[in-house]
C-alpha cells in the first residue's frame, strides 16, 4: 500500500522534481524516479535519435541508453530553474553533433556508395526523396528539422534547447528549409 | 538587422501559407528576400517533411524500463590483452643495451689509492711537528710510517757515552732520524706532506 502511494505521488511529480529526487538519493527511490522519467521521455527521445541518426534503430537505442546514463550520472549539471525538457533535448542534440563530427568521413563514404548503387532503383517516390534529403542534411540542420517537424517543439522551446533567441532559431530554420529544398531538387534530378 | 527580420518573417509565412495565399504586402516582402520559385520549393519541402514524419513507421523500442548496462573497465581489458613474447624480449634487449651504453659512456672516476700500509701505520701515532726557525722539534712520541727496521741495521752513528741518554720512547732518537732520512732517500715516505717538509730540514 505504501509503495502504491509512493508510485501515485511520483506520477504526479514534475520532471524537475523527479530530477531532484534522483540527485538526492541515488538509491531505490532515485532509480524509481528515473524510471518515471524514462517512461515519459524514452519514446520521444528514441524517435528523435532514430530520425536524426539516419533511421538506425540500433544506434538510436544505444544513444537512448547513453542519454539516460548521463541523466543519472551527470545529474548535478541540471539546473532545476530551467526546463527539464529543453535540457534533455539539448543533451541529445549535442550527442548527435559529437557523433556526426566523429563519423563525418564514414558518412561521406557511405553516401558515395549509396549514390553509385541508386542506379538500380530508378523510381523514387516523394517520401523516399524527402527521407534521403533529410539524411543528406548537415547534422545541425537535420536536428533542427526533426525537432520542429517531428517532435513538434515550438520556436520558444527550440530556443531554450539551443540557448539562443527565437529570431536566431527562425533564421536557422529558414536556412535549413532552404537547404532541404535544394536536396529535394537534387534527388529529383 | 532588417534583412534578418525579413528572413524570420519569411520563415513564419512559409511554414503556414502558400505563395498565392499571401497578401500583396507579404508577397512584396517575400520577393525582397527570395524568389517565388524558391518560396514554393521551400513550402513543398516543409509539406513533404510533415507528411513523411506522419507516415513513417515509428521504430520499436525494446526496453520498457531503464536498465543500466555496466560499462566494461577499459584498463582491465587493456591489461588482459596477451603480450607477444618477442615484444617483451625486444624491450628487455633495448633496456639492457641502453644501460650498457650508459655505463660505457659514463666518465670513470680516478680513485686515489693511498698506501694502505702507510695509512694503517700513520693511524697508530699522532704526530705534531712544530717548525721553529731552523730547528725541528718533534713534540709527540714517534713517527711510524713503515715497519720499524731494527735500529741495529740502520744505525750508523753510535751515540757516545758522554752524551746524555735519550728516552727513545718520548723523544726522537738519532737512529730514528737517520732511519727517516734513509726512508726519504728511498722514497718510502707516505703521503704526509708535512713530514716531507720536515725531513728537508733534517737534510
CSV table of C-alpha atoms in Angstrom, one decimal:
chain,number,residue,atom,x,y,z
A,1,UNK,CA,0.0,0.0,0.0
A,2,UNK,CA,2.8,2.3,0.9
A,3,UNK,CA,4.6,1.6,-2.4
A,4,UNK,CA,1.4,2.3,-4.3
A,5,UNK,CA,1.1,5.7,-2.6
A,6,UNK,CA,4.7,6.5,-3.5
A,7,UNK,CA,4.0,5.5,-7.1
A,8,UNK,CA,1.0,7.7,-7.3
A,9,UNK,CA,3.0,10.6,-5.8
A,10,UNK,CA,5.8,10.1,-8.2
A,11,UNK,CA,3.5,10.0,-11.2
A,12,UNK,CA,2.2,13.4,-10.2
A,13,UNK,CA,5.6,15.0,-9.7
A,14,UNK,CA,7.1,17.3,-12.3
A,15,UNK,CA,10.2,16.4,-14.3
A,16,UNK,CA,12.3,18.8,-12.3
A,17,UNK,CA,11.1,17.4,-9.0
A,18,UNK,CA,12.0,13.9,-10.2
A,19,UNK,CA,15.5,15.1,-11.2
A,20,UNK,CA,15.9,16.5,-7.7
A,21,UNK,CA,15.0,13.1,-6.2
A,22,UNK,CA,17.5,11.4,-8.5
A,23,UNK,CA,20.2,13.8,-7.4
A,24,UNK,CA,19.5,13.5,-3.7
A,25,UNK,CA,19.0,9.8,-3.4
A,26,UNK,CA,21.0,7.6,-5.7
A,27,UNK,CA,19.3,4.5,-4.4
A,28,UNK,CA,16.0,2.7,-4.9
A,29,UNK,CA,13.9,5.9,-4.7
A,30,UNK,CA,16.2,7.7,-7.1
A,31,UNK,CA,16.1,4.8,-9.5
A,32,UNK,CA,12.3,4.8,-9.3
A,33,UNK,CA,12.2,8.5,-10.2
A,34,UNK,CA,14.5,7.7,-13.1
A,35,UNK,CA,12.1,5.0,-14.3
A,36,UNK,CA,9.3,7.5,-14.3
A,37,UNK,CA,11.3,9.9,-16.4
A,38,UNK,CA,12.2,7.0,-18.7
A,39,UNK,CA,8.5,6.2,-19.2
A,40,UNK,CA,7.8,9.8,-20.1
A,41,UNK,CA,10.7,10.6,-22.4
A,42,UNK,CA,12.0,7.2,-23.8
A,43,UNK,CA,9.6,7.2,-26.7
A,44,UNK,CA,10.1,10.8,-27.9
A,45,UNK,CA,13.8,10.7,-27.4
A,46,UNK,CA,14.1,7.4,-29.2
A,47,UNK,CA,12.2,8.8,-32.1
A,48,UNK,CA,14.4,11.9,-32.1
A,49,UNK,CA,17.6,9.8,-32.3
A,50,UNK,CA,16.0,7.5,-34.9
A,51,UNK,CA,15.2,10.3,-37.3
A,52,UNK,CA,18.4,12.2,-36.6
A,53,UNK,CA,20.8,9.2,-36.9
A,54,UNK,CA,19.9,8.1,-40.4
A,55,UNK,CA,17.0,5.9,-39.3
A,56,UNK,CA,19.3,3.5,-37.5
A,57,UNK,CA,17.2,1.8,-34.8
A,58,UNK,CA,20.1,0.0,-33.0
A,59,UNK,CA,22.1,3.2,-32.8
A,60,UNK,CA,19.1,5.1,-31.6
A,61,UNK,CA,18.6,2.6,-28.7
A,62,UNK,CA,22.3,2.9,-27.8
A,63,UNK,CA,22.1,6.7,-27.7
A,64,UNK,CA,18.9,6.5,-25.7
A,65,UNK,CA,20.6,4.3,-23.1
A,66,UNK,CA,23.6,6.7,-23.0
A,67,UNK,CA,21.3,9.7,-22.6
A,68,UNK,CA,19.6,8.3,-19.5
A,69,UNK,CA,23.0,7.2,-18.2
A,70,UNK,CA,24.0,10.9,-18.5
A,71,UNK,CA,20.8,12.0,-16.7
A,72,UNK,CA,21.7,9.6,-13.9
A,73,UNK,CA,25.4,10.3,-13.6
A,74,UNK,CA,25.6,14.0,-14.5
A,75,UNK,CA,22.5,14.9,-12.6
A,76,UNK,CA,24.4,17.7,-10.8
A,77,UNK,CA,24.7,19.7,-14.1
A,78,UNK,CA,20.9,20.1,-14.4
A,79,UNK,CA,19.7,23.5,-13.1
A,80,UNK,CA,16.3,23.0,-11.5
A,81,UNK,CA,15.3,26.5,-12.5
A,82,UNK,CA,15.4,25.6,-16.2
A,83,UNK,CA,13.0,23.2,-18.1
A,84,UNK,CA,14.0,19.6,-18.0
A,85,UNK,CA,12.5,19.0,-21.5
A,86,UNK,CA,14.8,21.7,-23.0
A,87,UNK,CA,17.8,20.3,-21.1
A,88,UNK,CA,17.3,16.7,-22.2
A,89,UNK,CA,16.8,17.8,-25.9
A,90,UNK,CA,20.0,19.9,-25.6
A,91,UNK,CA,22.0,16.9,-24.3
A,92,UNK,CA,20.5,14.8,-27.1
A,93,UNK,CA,21.4,17.3,-29.9
A,94,UNK,CA,24.9,17.6,-28.5
A,95,UNK,CA,25.3,13.9,-28.5
A,96,UNK,CA,24.2,13.7,-32.2
A,97,UNK,CA,26.5,16.6,-33.0
A,98,UNK,CA,29.5,14.8,-31.5
A,99,UNK,CA,28.6,11.6,-33.3
A,100,UNK,CA,28.5,13.4,-36.7
A,101,UNK,CA,31.7,15.1,-36.0
A,102,UNK,CA,33.4,11.8,-35.3
A,103,UNK,CA,32.0,9.9,-38.2
A,104,UNK,CA,31.9,12.5,-40.9
A,105,UNK,CA,34.3,10.7,-43.1
A,106,UNK,CA,32.5,7.4,-42.8
A,107,UNK,CA,29.2,9.2,-43.6
A,108,UNK,CA,30.6,10.7,-46.8
A,109,UNK,CA,32.0,7.3,-47.9
A,110,UNK,CA,28.6,5.6,-47.3
A,111,UNK,CA,26.8,8.4,-49.2
A,112,UNK,CA,29.2,7.8,-52.1
A,113,UNK,CA,28.3,4.1,-52.2
A,114,UNK,CA,24.6,4.7,-51.9
A,115,UNK,CA,24.7,7.2,-54.9
A,116,UNK,CA,26.5,4.6,-57.0
A,117,UNK,CA,24.0,1.8,-56.2
A,118,UNK,CA,21.0,4.1,-56.7
A,119,UNK,CA,21.0,3.4,-60.5
A,120,UNK,CA,19.4,0.0,-59.7
A,121,UNK,CA,16.2,1.6,-58.4
A,122,UNK,CA,15.0,4.2,-60.9
A,123,UNK,CA,11.7,5.2,-59.3
A,124,UNK,CA,12.0,7.2,-56.2
A,125,UNK,CA,8.7,8.2,-54.6
A,126,UNK,CA,8.4,11.6,-52.9
A,127,UNK,CA,8.6,10.1,-49.4
A,128,UNK,CA,11.8,8.3,-50.2
A,129,UNK,CA,13.1,11.6,-51.8
A,130,UNK,CA,12.4,13.6,-48.7
A,131,UNK,CA,13.9,10.9,-46.5
A,132,UNK,CA,17.2,11.0,-48.5
A,133,UNK,CA,17.1,14.8,-48.5
A,134,UNK,CA,16.8,14.9,-44.7
A,135,UNK,CA,19.5,12.3,-44.2
A,136,UNK,CA,21.8,14.3,-46.5
A,137,UNK,CA,21.5,17.5,-44.5
A,138,UNK,CA,24.2,18.7,-42.1
A,139,UNK,CA,23.8,17.5,-38.5
A,140,UNK,CA,22.7,20.9,-37.2
A,141,UNK,CA,20.1,21.4,-39.9
A,142,UNK,CA,18.8,17.9,-39.5
A,143,UNK,CA,18.4,18.1,-35.7
A,144,UNK,CA,16.5,21.3,-36.2
A,145,UNK,CA,14.1,19.9,-38.8
A,146,UNK,CA,13.5,16.8,-36.6
A,147,UNK,CA,12.8,19.0,-33.5
A,148,UNK,CA,10.4,21.2,-35.4
A,149,UNK,CA,8.5,18.9,-37.6
A,150,UNK,CA,8.7,15.5,-35.9
A,151,UNK,CA,9.0,16.4,-32.2
A,152,UNK,CA,6.7,19.4,-32.7
A,153,UNK,CA,8.6,21.7,-30.4
A,154,UNK,CA,7.6,25.3,-30.6
A,155,UNK,CA,10.1,28.0,-31.6
A,156,UNK,CA,10.3,29.1,-28.0
A,157,UNK,CA,11.2,25.6,-26.8
A,158,UNK,CA,13.8,25.2,-29.6
A,159,UNK,CA,15.3,28.5,-28.5
A,160,UNK,CA,15.6,27.1,-24.9
A,161,UNK,CA,17.3,23.9,-26.3
A,162,UNK,CA,19.9,25.9,-28.3
A,163,UNK,CA,20.1,28.7,-25.7
A,164,UNK,CA,19.6,31.4,-28.3
A,165,UNK,CA,17.0,34.0,-29.2
A,166,UNK,CA,13.8,32.9,-31.0
A,167,UNK,CA,14.8,35.1,-34.0
A,168,UNK,CA,18.0,33.1,-34.4
A,169,UNK,CA,16.0,29.8,-34.4
A,170,UNK,CA,13.7,31.2,-37.1
A,171,UNK,CA,16.6,32.2,-39.3
A,172,UNK,CA,18.3,28.8,-38.8
A,173,UNK,CA,15.1,27.1,-39.7
A,174,UNK,CA,14.9,29.3,-42.8
A,175,UNK,CA,18.3,28.2,-44.0
A,176,UNK,CA,17.7,24.6,-43.0
A,177,UNK,CA,14.5,24.5,-45.1
A,178,UNK,CA,16.2,26.2,-48.0
A,179,UNK,CA,19.0,23.6,-47.9
A,180,UNK,CA,16.3,20.9,-47.7
A,181,UNK,CA,14.5,22.1,-50.8
A,182,UNK,CA,17.9,22.1,-52.6
A,183,UNK,CA,18.4,18.5,-51.6
A,184,UNK,CA,14.9,17.5,-52.7
A,185,UNK,CA,15.5,19.1,-56.1
A,186,UNK,CA,18.8,17.3,-56.5
A,187,UNK,CA,17.2,14.0,-55.7
A,188,UNK,CA,14.5,14.6,-58.2
A,189,UNK,CA,17.1,15.3,-61.0
B,1,UNK,CA,19.2,43.8,-38.8
B,2,UNK,CA,16.2,44.5,-41.1
B,3,UNK,CA,17.4,41.7,-43.5
B,4,UNK,CA,17.4,39.3,-40.6
B,5,UNK,CA,14.0,40.4,-39.5
B,6,UNK,CA,12.7,39.8,-43.1
B,7,UNK,CA,14.1,36.3,-43.1
B,8,UNK,CA,12.4,35.5,-39.8
B,9,UNK,CA,9.1,36.8,-41.1
B,10,UNK,CA,9.5,34.9,-44.4
B,11,UNK,CA,10.0,31.7,-42.5
B,12,UNK,CA,6.9,32.3,-40.4
B,13,UNK,CA,4.9,32.7,-43.6
B,14,UNK,CA,6.4,29.8,-45.5
B,15,UNK,CA,5.6,27.4,-42.6
B,16,UNK,CA,1.9,28.3,-42.8
B,17,UNK,CA,0.9,29.7,-46.2
B,18,UNK,CA,1.3,29.0,-49.9
B,19,UNK,CA,2.5,31.9,-52.0
B,20,UNK,CA,-0.9,32.5,-53.5
B,21,UNK,CA,-2.5,32.8,-50.0
B,22,UNK,CA,-0.2,35.6,-49.0
B,23,UNK,CA,-1.4,39.2,-49.0
B,24,UNK,CA,0.1,41.6,-51.5
B,25,UNK,CA,2.2,43.3,-48.9
B,26,UNK,CA,3.6,39.9,-47.7
B,27,UNK,CA,4.3,38.9,-51.3
B,28,UNK,CA,6.4,42.0,-51.8
B,29,UNK,CA,8.2,41.4,-48.6
B,30,UNK,CA,8.9,37.7,-49.5
B,31,UNK,CA,10.1,38.7,-53.0
B,32,UNK,CA,12.6,41.1,-51.4
B,33,UNK,CA,14.3,38.1,-49.8
B,34,UNK,CA,13.8,35.1,-52.1
B,35,UNK,CA,12.1,34.4,-55.5
B,36,UNK,CA,8.7,32.9,-55.9
B,37,UNK,CA,10.2,29.6,-57.1
B,38,UNK,CA,12.4,29.3,-54.1
B,39,UNK,CA,9.4,30.1,-51.8
B,40,UNK,CA,7.3,27.4,-53.4
B,41,UNK,CA,10.2,24.9,-53.2
B,42,UNK,CA,10.6,25.6,-49.5
B,43,UNK,CA,6.9,25.3,-48.9
B,44,UNK,CA,6.8,22.0,-50.8
B,45,UNK,CA,9.7,20.7,-48.7
B,46,UNK,CA,8.0,21.6,-45.5
B,47,UNK,CA,4.8,19.8,-46.5
B,48,UNK,CA,6.6,16.7,-47.7
B,49,UNK,CA,8.6,16.6,-44.5
B,50,UNK,CA,5.5,16.8,-42.3
B,51,UNK,CA,3.9,14.1,-44.4
B,52,UNK,CA,7.0,11.9,-44.2
B,53,UNK,CA,7.2,12.2,-40.4
B,54,UNK,CA,3.5,11.5,-40.1
B,55,UNK,CA,3.5,8.4,-42.3
B,56,UNK,CA,6.9,6.9,-41.4
B,57,UNK,CA,6.7,3.8,-39.2
B,58,UNK,CA,7.9,4.6,-35.8
B,59,UNK,CA,10.8,2.5,-34.5
B,60,UNK,CA,10.0,-0.1,-31.8
B,61,UNK,CA,11.7,0.4,-28.5
B,62,UNK,CA,12.6,-2.9,-26.8
B,63,UNK,CA,13.4,-1.7,-23.3
B,64,UNK,CA,10.4,-0.7,-21.3
B,65,UNK,CA,12.4,0.4,-18.4
B,66,UNK,CA,15.9,1.8,-17.9
B,67,UNK,CA,18.4,-1.0,-17.4
B,68,UNK,CA,21.8,0.2,-16.6
B,69,UNK,CA,24.3,-1.7,-18.7
B,70,UNK,CA,27.7,-1.7,-16.9
B,71,UNK,CA,30.5,-0.3,-19.0
B,72,UNK,CA,33.5,-2.6,-19.2
B,73,UNK,CA,36.6,-1.4,-17.4
B,74,UNK,CA,38.9,-0.3,-20.2
B,75,UNK,CA,42.0,-0.6,-18.1
B,76,UNK,CA,41.3,-4.2,-17.2
B,77,UNK,CA,40.6,-5.1,-20.8
B,78,UNK,CA,43.9,-3.5,-21.8
B,79,UNK,CA,45.8,-5.4,-19.1
B,80,UNK,CA,44.2,-8.7,-20.1
B,81,UNK,CA,45.5,-8.3,-23.7
B,82,UNK,CA,48.1,-11.0,-24.4
B,83,UNK,CA,51.5,-9.5,-24.9
B,84,UNK,CA,53.6,-11.3,-27.6
B,85,UNK,CA,56.8,-12.8,-26.2
B,86,UNK,CA,59.0,-11.3,-28.9
B,87,UNK,CA,57.9,-7.7,-27.8
B,88,UNK,CA,58.9,-8.5,-24.2
B,89,UNK,CA,62.3,-9.9,-25.3
B,90,UNK,CA,62.9,-6.9,-27.6
B,91,UNK,CA,62.1,-4.4,-24.9
B,92,UNK,CA,64.4,-6.2,-22.4
B,93,UNK,CA,67.2,-6.1,-25.0
B,94,UNK,CA,66.7,-2.5,-25.6
B,95,UNK,CA,66.8,-1.7,-21.9
B,96,UNK,CA,70.0,-3.8,-21.4
B,97,UNK,CA,71.6,-2.1,-24.4
B,98,UNK,CA,70.8,1.4,-23.1
B,99,UNK,CA,72.1,0.5,-19.6
B,100,UNK,CA,75.4,-0.9,-21.0
B,101,UNK,CA,75.8,2.1,-23.3
B,102,UNK,CA,75.4,4.4,-20.4
B,103,UNK,CA,78.0,2.5,-18.3
B,104,UNK,CA,80.5,2.8,-21.2
B,105,UNK,CA,79.9,6.5,-21.7
B,106,UNK,CA,80.0,7.3,-18.0
B,107,UNK,CA,83.4,9.0,-17.2
B,108,UNK,CA,85.5,6.9,-14.8
B,109,UNK,CA,86.4,8.5,-11.6
B,110,UNK,CA,90.1,8.5,-10.8
B,111,UNK,CA,90.5,6.9,-7.4
B,112,UNK,CA,93.4,7.9,-5.3
B,113,UNK,CA,94.9,4.9,-3.6
B,114,UNK,CA,96.9,5.9,-0.7
B,115,UNK,CA,99.3,3.3,0.5
B,116,UNK,CA,97.2,1.1,2.8
B,117,UNK,CA,100.2,0.3,4.9
B,118,UNK,CA,101.1,4.0,5.3
B,119,UNK,CA,97.6,4.8,6.4
B,120,UNK,CA,97.5,2.0,8.8
B,121,UNK,CA,100.8,2.9,10.5
B,122,UNK,CA,100.0,6.6,10.4
B,123,UNK,CA,96.9,5.9,12.4
B,124,UNK,CA,99.0,4.3,15.1
B,125,UNK,CA,100.5,7.5,16.2
B,126,UNK,CA,99.6,11.1,16.1
B,127,UNK,CA,102.4,13.4,15.0
B,128,UNK,CA,102.6,17.1,15.5
B,129,UNK,CA,105.5,18.9,14.0
B,130,UNK,CA,106.4,22.4,15.1
B,131,UNK,CA,108.8,24.3,12.9
B,132,UNK,CA,110.8,26.7,15.0
B,133,UNK,CA,113.2,28.8,12.9
B,134,UNK,CA,115.7,26.4,11.5
B,135,UNK,CA,115.3,23.7,14.0
B,136,UNK,CA,112.8,21.0,14.1
B,137,UNK,CA,111.2,19.9,17.3
B,138,UNK,CA,109.1,16.8,17.5
B,139,UNK,CA,106.6,17.2,20.2
B,140,UNK,CA,104.9,13.9,20.2
B,141,UNK,CA,106.4,10.5,20.5
B,142,UNK,CA,107.3,8.6,17.4
B,143,UNK,CA,106.8,8.8,13.7
B,144,UNK,CA,106.0,5.5,12.2
B,145,UNK,CA,105.2,5.2,8.5
B,146,UNK,CA,106.6,1.9,7.6
B,147,UNK,CA,107.6,-1.1,9.5
B,148,UNK,CA,110.2,-0.3,12.0
B,149,UNK,CA,113.6,-1.5,10.9
B,150,UNK,CA,115.8,-2.7,13.6
B,151,UNK,CA,117.9,0.1,14.8
B,152,UNK,CA,121.0,-2.1,14.7
B,153,UNK,CA,120.7,-2.4,10.9
B,154,UNK,CA,120.2,1.2,10.3
B,155,UNK,CA,122.5,2.6,12.9
B,156,UNK,CA,125.5,4.4,11.5
B,157,UNK,CA,126.3,6.7,14.3
B,158,UNK,CA,126.6,5.3,17.7
B,159,UNK,CA,125.9,7.8,20.5
B,160,UNK,CA,128.8,8.4,22.7
B,161,UNK,CA,128.6,7.6,26.3
B,162,UNK,CA,129.3,11.1,27.4
B,163,UNK,CA,126.2,12.3,25.9
B,164,UNK,CA,123.0,12.3,27.9
B,165,UNK,CA,120.8,9.2,27.4
B,166,UNK,CA,117.7,10.0,25.3
B,167,UNK,CA,114.5,8.4,26.2
B,168,UNK,CA,113.6,6.9,22.9
B,169,UNK,CA,110.0,6.4,24.0
B,170,UNK,CA,109.5,10.1,24.4
B,171,UNK,CA,112.0,11.7,22.0
B,172,UNK,CA,113.3,11.1,18.6
B,173,UNK,CA,116.5,9.2,18.7
B,174,UNK,CA,119.2,9.9,16.3
B,175,UNK,CA,118.8,6.4,15.0
B,176,UNK,CA,115.3,7.1,14.1
B,177,UNK,CA,116.1,10.4,12.5
B,178,UNK,CA,118.7,8.6,10.4
B,179,UNK,CA,116.1,6.0,9.5
B,180,UNK,CA,113.8,8.6,8.4
B,181,UNK,CA,116.4,10.2,6.2
B,182,UNK,CA,117.1,6.8,4.6
B,183,UNK,CA,113.4,6.4,4.0
B,184,UNK,CA,113.1,9.8,2.4
B,185,UNK,CA,116.1,8.9,0.1
B,186,UNK,CA,114.5,5.7,-0.9
B,187,UNK,CA,111.2,7.5,-1.4
B,188,UNK,CA,109.4,5.3,1.1
B,189,UNK,CA,107.7,8.1,2.9
B,190,UNK,CA,103.9,8.1,2.8
B,191,UNK,CA,101.7,10.9,1.9
B,192,UNK,CA,102.4,13.1,4.8
B,193,UNK,CA,103.4,16.4,3.1
B,194,UNK,CA,104.2,18.0,6.5
B,195,UNK,CA,106.6,15.1,7.2
B,196,UNK,CA,108.3,15.6,3.8
B,197,UNK,CA,108.8,19.3,4.5
B,198,UNK,CA,110.3,18.5,8.0
B,199,UNK,CA,112.7,16.0,6.5
B,200,UNK,CA,114.0,18.7,4.2
B,201,UNK,CA,115.1,20.5,7.3
B,202,UNK,CA,116.7,17.4,8.6
B,203,UNK,CA,118.7,17.1,5.4
